[in-house]
Short mmCIF file of C-alpha atoms in Angstrom, two decimals:
data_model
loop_
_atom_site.label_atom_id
_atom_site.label_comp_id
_atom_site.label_asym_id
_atom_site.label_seq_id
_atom_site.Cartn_x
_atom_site.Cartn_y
_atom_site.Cartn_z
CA UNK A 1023 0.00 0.00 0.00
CA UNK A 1024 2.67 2.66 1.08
CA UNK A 1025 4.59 1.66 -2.35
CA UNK A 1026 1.44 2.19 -4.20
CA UNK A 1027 1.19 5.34 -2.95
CA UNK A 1028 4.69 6.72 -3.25
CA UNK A 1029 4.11 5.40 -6.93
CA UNK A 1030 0.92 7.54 -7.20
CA UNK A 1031 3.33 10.55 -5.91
CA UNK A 1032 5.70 10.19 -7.96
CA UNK A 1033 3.77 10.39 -10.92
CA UNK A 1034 1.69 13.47 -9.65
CA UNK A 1035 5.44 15.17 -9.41
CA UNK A 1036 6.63 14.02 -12.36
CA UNK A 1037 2.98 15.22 -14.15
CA UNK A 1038 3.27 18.43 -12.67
CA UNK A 1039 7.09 18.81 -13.65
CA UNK A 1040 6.05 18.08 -17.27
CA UNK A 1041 2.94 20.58 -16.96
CA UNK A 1042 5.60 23.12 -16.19
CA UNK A 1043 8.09 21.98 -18.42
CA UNK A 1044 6.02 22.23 -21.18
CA UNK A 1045 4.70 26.11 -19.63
CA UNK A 1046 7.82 27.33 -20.35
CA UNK A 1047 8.66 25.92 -24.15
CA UNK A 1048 5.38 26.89 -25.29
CA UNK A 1049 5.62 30.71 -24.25
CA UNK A 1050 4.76 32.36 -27.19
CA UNK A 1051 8.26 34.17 -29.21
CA UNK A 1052 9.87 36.28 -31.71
CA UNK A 1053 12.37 35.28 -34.01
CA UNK A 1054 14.80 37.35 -35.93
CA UNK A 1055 16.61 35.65 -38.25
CA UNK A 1056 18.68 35.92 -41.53
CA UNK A 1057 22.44 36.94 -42.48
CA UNK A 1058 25.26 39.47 -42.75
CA UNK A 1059 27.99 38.79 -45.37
CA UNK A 1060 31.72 40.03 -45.62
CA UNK A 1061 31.35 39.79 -41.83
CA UNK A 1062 33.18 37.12 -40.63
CA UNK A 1063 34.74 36.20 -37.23
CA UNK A 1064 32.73 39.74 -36.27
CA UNK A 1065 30.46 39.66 -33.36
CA UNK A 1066 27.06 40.87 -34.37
CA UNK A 1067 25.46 41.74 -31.11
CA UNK A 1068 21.08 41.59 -30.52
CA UNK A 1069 20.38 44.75 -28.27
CA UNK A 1070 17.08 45.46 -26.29
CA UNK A 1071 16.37 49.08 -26.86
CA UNK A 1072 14.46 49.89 -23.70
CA UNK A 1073 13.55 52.87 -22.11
CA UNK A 1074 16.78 52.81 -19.79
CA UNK A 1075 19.15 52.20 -22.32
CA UNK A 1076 20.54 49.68 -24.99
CA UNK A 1077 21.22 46.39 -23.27
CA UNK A 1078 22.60 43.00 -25.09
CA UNK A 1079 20.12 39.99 -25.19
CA UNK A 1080 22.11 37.74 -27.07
CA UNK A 1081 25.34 37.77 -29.33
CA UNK A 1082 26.84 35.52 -32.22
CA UNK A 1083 30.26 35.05 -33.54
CA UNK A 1084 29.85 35.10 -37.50
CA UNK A 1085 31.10 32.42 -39.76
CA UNK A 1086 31.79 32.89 -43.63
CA UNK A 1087 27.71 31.96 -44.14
CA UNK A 1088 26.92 35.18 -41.76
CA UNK A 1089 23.91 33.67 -40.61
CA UNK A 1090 22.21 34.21 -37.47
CA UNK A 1091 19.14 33.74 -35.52
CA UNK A 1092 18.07 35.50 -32.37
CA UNK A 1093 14.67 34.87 -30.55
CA UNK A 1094 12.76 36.66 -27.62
CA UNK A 1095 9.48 36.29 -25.30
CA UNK A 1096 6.42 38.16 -27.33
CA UNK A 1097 5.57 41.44 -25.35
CA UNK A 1098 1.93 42.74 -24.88
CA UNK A 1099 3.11 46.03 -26.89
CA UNK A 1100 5.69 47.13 -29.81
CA UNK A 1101 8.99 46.75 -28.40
CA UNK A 1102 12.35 47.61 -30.15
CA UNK A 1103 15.67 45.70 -30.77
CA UNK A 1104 18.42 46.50 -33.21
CA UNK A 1105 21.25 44.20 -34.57
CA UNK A 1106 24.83 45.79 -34.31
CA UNK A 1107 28.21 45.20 -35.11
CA UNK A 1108 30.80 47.66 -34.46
CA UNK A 1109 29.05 51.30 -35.15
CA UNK A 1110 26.57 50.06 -38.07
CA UNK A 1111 22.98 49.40 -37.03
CA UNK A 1112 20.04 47.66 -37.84
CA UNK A 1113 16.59 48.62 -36.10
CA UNK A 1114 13.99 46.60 -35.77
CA UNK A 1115 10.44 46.97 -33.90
CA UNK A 1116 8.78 43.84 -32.48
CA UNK A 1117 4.95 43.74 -32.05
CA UNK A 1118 4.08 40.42 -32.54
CA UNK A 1119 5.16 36.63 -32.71
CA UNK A 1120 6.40 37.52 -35.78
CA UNK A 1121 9.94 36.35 -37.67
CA UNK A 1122 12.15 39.26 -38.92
CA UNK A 1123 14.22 38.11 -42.18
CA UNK A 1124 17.06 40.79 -42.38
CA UNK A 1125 19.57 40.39 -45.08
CA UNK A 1126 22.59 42.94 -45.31
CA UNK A 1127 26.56 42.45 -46.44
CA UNK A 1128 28.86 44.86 -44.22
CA UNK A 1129 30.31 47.09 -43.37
CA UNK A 1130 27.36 48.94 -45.14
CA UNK A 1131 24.68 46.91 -43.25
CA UNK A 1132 22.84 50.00 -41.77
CA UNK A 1133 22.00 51.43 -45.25
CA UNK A 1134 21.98 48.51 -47.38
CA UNK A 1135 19.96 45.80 -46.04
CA UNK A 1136 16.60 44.02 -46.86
CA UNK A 1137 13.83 42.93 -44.66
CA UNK A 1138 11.08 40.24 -45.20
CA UNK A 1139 8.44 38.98 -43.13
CA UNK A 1140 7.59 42.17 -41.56
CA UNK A 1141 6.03 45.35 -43.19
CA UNK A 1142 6.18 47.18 -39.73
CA UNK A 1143 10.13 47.21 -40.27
CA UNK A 1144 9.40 48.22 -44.01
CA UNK A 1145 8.33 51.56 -42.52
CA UNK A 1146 11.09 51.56 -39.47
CA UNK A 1147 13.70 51.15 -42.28
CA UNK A 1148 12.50 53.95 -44.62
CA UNK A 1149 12.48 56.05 -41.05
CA UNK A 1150 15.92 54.85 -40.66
CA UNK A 1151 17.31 55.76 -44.06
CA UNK A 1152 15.14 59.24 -44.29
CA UNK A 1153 16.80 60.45 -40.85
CA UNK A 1154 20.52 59.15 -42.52
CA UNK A 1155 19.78 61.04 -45.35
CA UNK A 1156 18.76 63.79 -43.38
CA UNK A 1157 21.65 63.73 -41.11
CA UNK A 1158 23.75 63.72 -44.26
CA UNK A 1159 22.45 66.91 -46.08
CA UNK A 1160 22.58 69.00 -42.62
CA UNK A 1161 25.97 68.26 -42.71
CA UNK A 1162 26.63 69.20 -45.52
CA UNK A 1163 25.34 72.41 -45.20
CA UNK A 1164 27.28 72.90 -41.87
CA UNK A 1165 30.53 72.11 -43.80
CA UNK A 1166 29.61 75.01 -46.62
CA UNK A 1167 32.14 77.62 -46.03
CA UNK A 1168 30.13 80.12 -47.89
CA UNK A 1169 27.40 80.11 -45.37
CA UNK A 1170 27.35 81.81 -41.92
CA UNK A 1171 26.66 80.56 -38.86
CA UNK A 1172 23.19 82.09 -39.21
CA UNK A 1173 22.34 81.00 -42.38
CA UNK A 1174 23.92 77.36 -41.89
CA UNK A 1175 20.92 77.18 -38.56
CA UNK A 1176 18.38 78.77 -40.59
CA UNK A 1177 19.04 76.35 -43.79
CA UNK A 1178 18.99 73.07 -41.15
CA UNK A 1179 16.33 74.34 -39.28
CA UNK A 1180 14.07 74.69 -42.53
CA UNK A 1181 15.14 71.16 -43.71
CA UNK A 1182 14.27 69.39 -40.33
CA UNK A 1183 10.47 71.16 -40.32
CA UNK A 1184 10.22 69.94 -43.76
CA UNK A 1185 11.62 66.17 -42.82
CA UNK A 1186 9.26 66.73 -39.16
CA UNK A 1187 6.29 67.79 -41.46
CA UNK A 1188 6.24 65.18 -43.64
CA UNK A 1189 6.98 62.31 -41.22
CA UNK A 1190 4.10 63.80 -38.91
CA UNK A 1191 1.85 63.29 -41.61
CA UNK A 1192 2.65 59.89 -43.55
CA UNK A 1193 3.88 57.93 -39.95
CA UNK A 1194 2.78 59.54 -37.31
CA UNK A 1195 -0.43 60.78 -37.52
CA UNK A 1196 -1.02 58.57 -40.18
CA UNK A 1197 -1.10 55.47 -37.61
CA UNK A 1198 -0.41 56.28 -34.48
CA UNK A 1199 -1.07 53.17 -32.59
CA UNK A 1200 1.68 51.86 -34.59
CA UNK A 1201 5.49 50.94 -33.31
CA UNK A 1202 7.46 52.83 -35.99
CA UNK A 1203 5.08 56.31 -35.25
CA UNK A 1204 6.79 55.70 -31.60
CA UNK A 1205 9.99 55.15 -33.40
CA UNK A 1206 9.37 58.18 -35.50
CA UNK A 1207 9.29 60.22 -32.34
CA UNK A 1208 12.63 59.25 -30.79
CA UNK A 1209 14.76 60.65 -33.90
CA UNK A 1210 17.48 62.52 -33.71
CA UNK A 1211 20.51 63.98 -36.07
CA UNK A 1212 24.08 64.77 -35.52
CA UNK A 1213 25.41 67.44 -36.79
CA UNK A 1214 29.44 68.81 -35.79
CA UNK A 1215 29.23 66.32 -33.42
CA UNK A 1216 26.32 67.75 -31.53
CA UNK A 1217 23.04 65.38 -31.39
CA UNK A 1218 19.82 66.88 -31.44
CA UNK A 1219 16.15 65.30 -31.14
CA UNK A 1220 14.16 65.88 -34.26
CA UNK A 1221 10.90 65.86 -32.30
CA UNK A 1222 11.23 67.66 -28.76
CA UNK A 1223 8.28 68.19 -26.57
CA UNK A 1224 10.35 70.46 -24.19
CA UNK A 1225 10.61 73.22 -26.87
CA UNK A 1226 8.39 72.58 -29.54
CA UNK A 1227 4.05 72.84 -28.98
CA UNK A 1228 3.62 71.13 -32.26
CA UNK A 1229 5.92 68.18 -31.30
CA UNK A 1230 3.98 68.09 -27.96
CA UNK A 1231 1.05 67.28 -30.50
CA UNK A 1232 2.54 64.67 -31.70
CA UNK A 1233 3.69 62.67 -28.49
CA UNK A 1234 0.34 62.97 -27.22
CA UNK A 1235 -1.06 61.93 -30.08
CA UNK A 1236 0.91 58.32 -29.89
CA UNK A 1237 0.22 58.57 -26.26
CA UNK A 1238 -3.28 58.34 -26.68
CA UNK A 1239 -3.54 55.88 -29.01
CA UNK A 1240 -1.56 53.43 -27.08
CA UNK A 1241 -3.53 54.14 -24.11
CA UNK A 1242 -5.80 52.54 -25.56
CA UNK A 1243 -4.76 50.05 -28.09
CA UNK A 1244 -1.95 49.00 -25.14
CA UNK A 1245 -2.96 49.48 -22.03
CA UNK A 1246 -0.90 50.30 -18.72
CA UNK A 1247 2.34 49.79 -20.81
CA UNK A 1248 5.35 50.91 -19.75
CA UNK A 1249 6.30 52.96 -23.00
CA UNK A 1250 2.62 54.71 -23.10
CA UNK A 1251 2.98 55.40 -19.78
CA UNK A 1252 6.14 57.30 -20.62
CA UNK A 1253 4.82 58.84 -23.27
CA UNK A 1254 2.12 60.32 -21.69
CA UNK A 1255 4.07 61.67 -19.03
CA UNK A 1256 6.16 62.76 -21.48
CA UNK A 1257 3.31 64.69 -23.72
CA UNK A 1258 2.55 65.82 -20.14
CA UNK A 1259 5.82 67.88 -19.16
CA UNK A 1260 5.90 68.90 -22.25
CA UNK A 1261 2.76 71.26 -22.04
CA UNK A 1262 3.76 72.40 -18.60
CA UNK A 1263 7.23 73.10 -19.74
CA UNK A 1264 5.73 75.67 -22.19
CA UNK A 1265 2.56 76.66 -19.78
CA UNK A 1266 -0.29 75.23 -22.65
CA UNK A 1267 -2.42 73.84 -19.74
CA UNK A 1268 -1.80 76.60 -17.83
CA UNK A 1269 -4.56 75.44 -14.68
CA UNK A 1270 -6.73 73.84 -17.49
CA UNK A 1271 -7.81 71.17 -15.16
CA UNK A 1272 -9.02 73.41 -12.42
CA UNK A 1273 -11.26 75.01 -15.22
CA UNK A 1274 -9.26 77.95 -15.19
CA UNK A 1275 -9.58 78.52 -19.09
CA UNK A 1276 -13.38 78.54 -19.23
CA UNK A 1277 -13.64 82.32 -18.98
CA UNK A 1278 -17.29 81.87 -17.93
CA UNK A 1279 -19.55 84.44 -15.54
CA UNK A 1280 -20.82 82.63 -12.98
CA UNK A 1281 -23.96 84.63 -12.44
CA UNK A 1282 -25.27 83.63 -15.98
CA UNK A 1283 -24.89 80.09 -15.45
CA UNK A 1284 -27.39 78.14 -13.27
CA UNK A 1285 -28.53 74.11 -14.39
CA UNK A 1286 -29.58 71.69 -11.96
CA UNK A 1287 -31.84 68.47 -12.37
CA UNK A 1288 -31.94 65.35 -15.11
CA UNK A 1289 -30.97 66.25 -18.10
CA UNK A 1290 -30.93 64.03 -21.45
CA UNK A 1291 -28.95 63.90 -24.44
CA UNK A 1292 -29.27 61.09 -27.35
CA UNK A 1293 -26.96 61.54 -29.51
CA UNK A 1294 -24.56 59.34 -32.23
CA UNK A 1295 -21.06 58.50 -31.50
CA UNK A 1296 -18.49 57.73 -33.34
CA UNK A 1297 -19.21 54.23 -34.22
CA UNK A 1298 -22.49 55.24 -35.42
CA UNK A 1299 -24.01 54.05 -32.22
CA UNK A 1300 -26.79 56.35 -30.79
CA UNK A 1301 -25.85 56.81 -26.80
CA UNK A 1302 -27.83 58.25 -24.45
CA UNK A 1303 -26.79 60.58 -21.15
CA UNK A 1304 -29.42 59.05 -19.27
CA UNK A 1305 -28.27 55.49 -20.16
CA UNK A 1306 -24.97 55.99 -17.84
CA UNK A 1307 -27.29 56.69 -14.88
CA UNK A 1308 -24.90 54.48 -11.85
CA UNK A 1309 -22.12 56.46 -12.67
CA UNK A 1310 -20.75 59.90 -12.52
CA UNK A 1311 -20.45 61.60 -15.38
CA UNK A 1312 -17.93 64.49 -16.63
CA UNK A 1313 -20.20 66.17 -19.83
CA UNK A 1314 -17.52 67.68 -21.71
CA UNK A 1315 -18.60 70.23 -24.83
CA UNK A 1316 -15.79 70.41 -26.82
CA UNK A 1317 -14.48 71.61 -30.42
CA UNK A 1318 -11.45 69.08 -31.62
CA UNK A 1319 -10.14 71.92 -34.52
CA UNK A 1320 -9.83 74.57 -31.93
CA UNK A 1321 -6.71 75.78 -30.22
CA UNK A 1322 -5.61 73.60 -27.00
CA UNK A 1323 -7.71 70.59 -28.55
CA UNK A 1324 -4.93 68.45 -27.74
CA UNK A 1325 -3.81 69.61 -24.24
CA UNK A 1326 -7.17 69.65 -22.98
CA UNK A 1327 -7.91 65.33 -24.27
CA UNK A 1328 -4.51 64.45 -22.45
CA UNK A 1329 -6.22 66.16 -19.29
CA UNK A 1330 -9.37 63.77 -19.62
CA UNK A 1331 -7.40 61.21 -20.31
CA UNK A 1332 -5.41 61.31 -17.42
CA UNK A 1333 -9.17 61.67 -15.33
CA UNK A 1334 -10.51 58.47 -16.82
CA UNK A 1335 -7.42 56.35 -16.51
CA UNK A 1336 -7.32 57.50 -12.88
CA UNK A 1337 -11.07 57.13 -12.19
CA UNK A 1338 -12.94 55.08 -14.91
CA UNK A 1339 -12.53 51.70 -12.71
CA UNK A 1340 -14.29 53.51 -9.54
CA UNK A 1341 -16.71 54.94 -11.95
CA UNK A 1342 -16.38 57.59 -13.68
CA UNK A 1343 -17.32 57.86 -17.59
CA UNK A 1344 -16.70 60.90 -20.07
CA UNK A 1345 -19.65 61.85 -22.60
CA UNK A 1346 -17.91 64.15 -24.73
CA UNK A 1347 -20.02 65.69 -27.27
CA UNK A 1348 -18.12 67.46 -30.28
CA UNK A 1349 -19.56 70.79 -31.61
CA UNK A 1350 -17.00 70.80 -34.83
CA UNK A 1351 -17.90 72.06 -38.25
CA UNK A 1352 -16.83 69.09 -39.78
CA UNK A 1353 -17.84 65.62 -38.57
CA UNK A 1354 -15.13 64.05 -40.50
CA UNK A 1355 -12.38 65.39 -38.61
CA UNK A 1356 -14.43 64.73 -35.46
CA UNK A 1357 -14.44 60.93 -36.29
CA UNK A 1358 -10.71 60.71 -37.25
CA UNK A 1359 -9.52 62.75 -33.91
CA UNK A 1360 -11.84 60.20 -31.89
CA UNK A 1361 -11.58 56.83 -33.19
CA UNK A 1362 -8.59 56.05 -30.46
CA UNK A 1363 -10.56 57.46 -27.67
CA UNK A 1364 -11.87 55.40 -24.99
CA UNK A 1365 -14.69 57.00 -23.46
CA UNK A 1366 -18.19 58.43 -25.07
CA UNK A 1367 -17.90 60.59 -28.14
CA UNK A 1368 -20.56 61.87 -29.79
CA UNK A 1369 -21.62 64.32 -32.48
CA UNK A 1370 -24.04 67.30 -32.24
CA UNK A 1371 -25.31 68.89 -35.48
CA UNK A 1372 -28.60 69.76 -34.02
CA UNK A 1373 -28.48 72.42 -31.91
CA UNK A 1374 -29.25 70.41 -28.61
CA UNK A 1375 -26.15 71.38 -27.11
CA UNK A 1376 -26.88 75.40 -27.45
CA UNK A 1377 -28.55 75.53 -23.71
CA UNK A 1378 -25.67 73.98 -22.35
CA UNK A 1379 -22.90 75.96 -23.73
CA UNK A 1380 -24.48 79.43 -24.11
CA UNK A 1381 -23.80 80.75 -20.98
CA UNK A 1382 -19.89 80.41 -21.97
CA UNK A 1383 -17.70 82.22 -23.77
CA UNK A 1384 -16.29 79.45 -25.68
CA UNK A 1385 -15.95 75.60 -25.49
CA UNK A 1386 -14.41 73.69 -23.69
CA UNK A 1387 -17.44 73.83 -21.18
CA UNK A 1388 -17.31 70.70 -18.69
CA UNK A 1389 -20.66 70.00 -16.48
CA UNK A 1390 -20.30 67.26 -13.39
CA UNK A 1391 -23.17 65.06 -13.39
CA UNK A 1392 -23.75 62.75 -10.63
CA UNK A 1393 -25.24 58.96 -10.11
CA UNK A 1394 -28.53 59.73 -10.33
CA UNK A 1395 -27.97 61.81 -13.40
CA UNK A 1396 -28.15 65.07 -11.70
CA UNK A 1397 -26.28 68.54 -12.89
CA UNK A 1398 -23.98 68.92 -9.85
CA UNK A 1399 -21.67 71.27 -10.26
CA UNK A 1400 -22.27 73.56 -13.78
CA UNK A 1401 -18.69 75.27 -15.20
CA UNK A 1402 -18.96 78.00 -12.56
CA UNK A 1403 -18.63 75.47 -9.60
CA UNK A 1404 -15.97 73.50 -10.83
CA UNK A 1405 -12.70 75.10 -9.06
CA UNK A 1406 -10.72 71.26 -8.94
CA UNK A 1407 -12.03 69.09 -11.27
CA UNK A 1408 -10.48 66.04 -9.88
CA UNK A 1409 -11.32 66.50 -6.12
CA UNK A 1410 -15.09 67.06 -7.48
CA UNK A 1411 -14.82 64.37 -8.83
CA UNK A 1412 -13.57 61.97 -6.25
CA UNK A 1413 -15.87 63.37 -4.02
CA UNK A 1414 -19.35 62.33 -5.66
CA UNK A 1415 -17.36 59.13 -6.61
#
């Protein structure tokens, strides 16, 4: 009997160390994979590019062949690598299970290589080569003896807007949610041996535009990632750095008379969101409600979403919900500005709205509405929106 059972034991361990066994080799991964001629006996080196620094995840000693293969645990977001030997580099964004083919011959590998399996490093690469291109002219331009120091910084300055204009358009805010618009952002030239970022949120309110724009869509395509995170904070510092927000979450820009404005009771609005999908105020009775009026082509659009965004990541589990409802001319441009956004977005082309916001000078206007559906504090009232609103949570 006692053998029986130490038999029955050891096969329960033995299951379980299988069960785990088997845990481990079947978590999901990424392969890159492929090979680098005229590089032999060089060490090609597999770096993590992560928000602390480059650090090495693996290495390989090349043979005449060049090949190589490299493989990693699949992330829940976009996460970036690059393949290096000596100074020439090879970047490559991960977002998937996917496998990376990268052909190249050095020691022109950073400029002159060829990738399969993967049309999210298609558009890393043409980043890559652009911003080498770039780099290139502006040099060339500081090494022009005919031009002054003046006209050398006006000439680069003029070519990076142009490079920062286009790449804004066709990468970033073309697809946000994607991993080479983060890439896109973290560009930088050298120039005389002096780097500089091509996007920088610290000096720039336009560039500030376009980290929060990223931001926002990987708040919500990648939730409570490390790298959204990071670029929301950094969208963040960048509007206080330049004073855009300048107390817009106390409700200090709604210029409003208090005396005029005086709402109370249930109120009701049914209108269509984004999606098509008619939503109704009263339908979100249970939770408290931020009623935002709000025009997405006027000035500060984008300052004032990162500040509700930054409410309804902090709140939204204990039960808080945004019903923003857009007055813009052009319903379009309303659709494409929202279709990352997480809470209620609607559309008002009928006038409904006009009660609400004619007491104010201009939108946005931002009424508290409580549980029960009730008008509790009107734009006047609300001197810090956030402690209102973890009080009637």
């Amino acid at each position: 009997m006692k053998k029986s059972c130490f038999s029955r034991l050891c096969w329960t361990v033995a299951a379980v160390v299988a069960v785990v066994n088997l845990s481990s080799c079947s978590k999901e991964k990424f392969h890159v994979e492929g090979d680098i001629t005229n590089a032999k006996d060089s060490v090609l080196y597999f770096e993590h590019n992560g928000l602390d620094g480059f650090a090495v995840v693996d290495s390989v000693k090349l043979d005449e062949s060049g090949a190589f293969s490299f493989s990693g645990d699949k992330a829940d977001n976009p996460e970036f690598y690059r393949l290096r030997i000596a100074g020439q580099i090879i970047n490559i964004a991960i977002d998937s299970t996917e496998t990376v083919g990268i052909k190249a011959a050095y020691p022109m590998m950073a400029t002159e290589y060829t990738v399969s399996g993967s049309p999210e490093n298609e558009k890393v690469k043409e980043l890559a080569l652009r911003q080498i291109s770039l780099q290139t002219s502006c040099q060339a331009v500081a090494n022009n003896p005919s031009l002054g120091i003046d006209s050398v910084a006006s000439v680069i300055q003029k070519m990076v807007n142009a490079y920062k204009d286009d790449v804004k358009r066709n990468y970033i805010f073309k697809e946000p949610m994607r991993a080479y618009a983060y890439f896109a952002l973290f560009q930088y030239i050298t120039v005389n041996g002096e780097s500089t970022l091509l996007f920088n949120p610290r000096e720039n309110a336009d560039d500030v535009k376009a980290f929060a724009a990223v931001a926002t869509s990987w708040d919500t395509f990648y939730p409570n990632s490390e790298r959204g995170e990071n670029l929301h904070n950094i969208a963040l510092q960048g509007m206080k750095d330049q004073r855009i927000i300048r107390n817009q979450q106390q409700g200090a820009t709604l210029n409003i008379d208090p005396s005029k404005v005086h709402e109370s009771g249930v109120i009701e609005l049914n209108l269509l969101d984004n999606k098509g999908i008619r939503r109704s105020l009263s339908s979100l009775k249970g939770k408290v409600v931020l009623l935002d009026f709000h025009v997405f082509a006027a000035e500060g659009s984008v300052e004032h979403i990162m500040a509700l965004r930054e409410l309804y990541n902090r709140y939204h589990a204990q039960g808080l919900e945004i019903y923003q409802v857009s007055l813009d001319e052009n319903e379009h441009f309303w659709k494409t500005q929202t279709e990352a956004l997480p809470w209620i977005c609607v559309y008002d082309n009928t006038g409904v709205s006009n009660a609400y916001i004619a007491p104010v000078s201009a939108p946005p206007v931002i009424y508290l509405i409580d549980r029960n559906n009730n008008i509790v504090k009107n734009p006047s009232q609300i001197k810090d929106i956030e402690a209102e609103i973890k009080a009637l949570l």
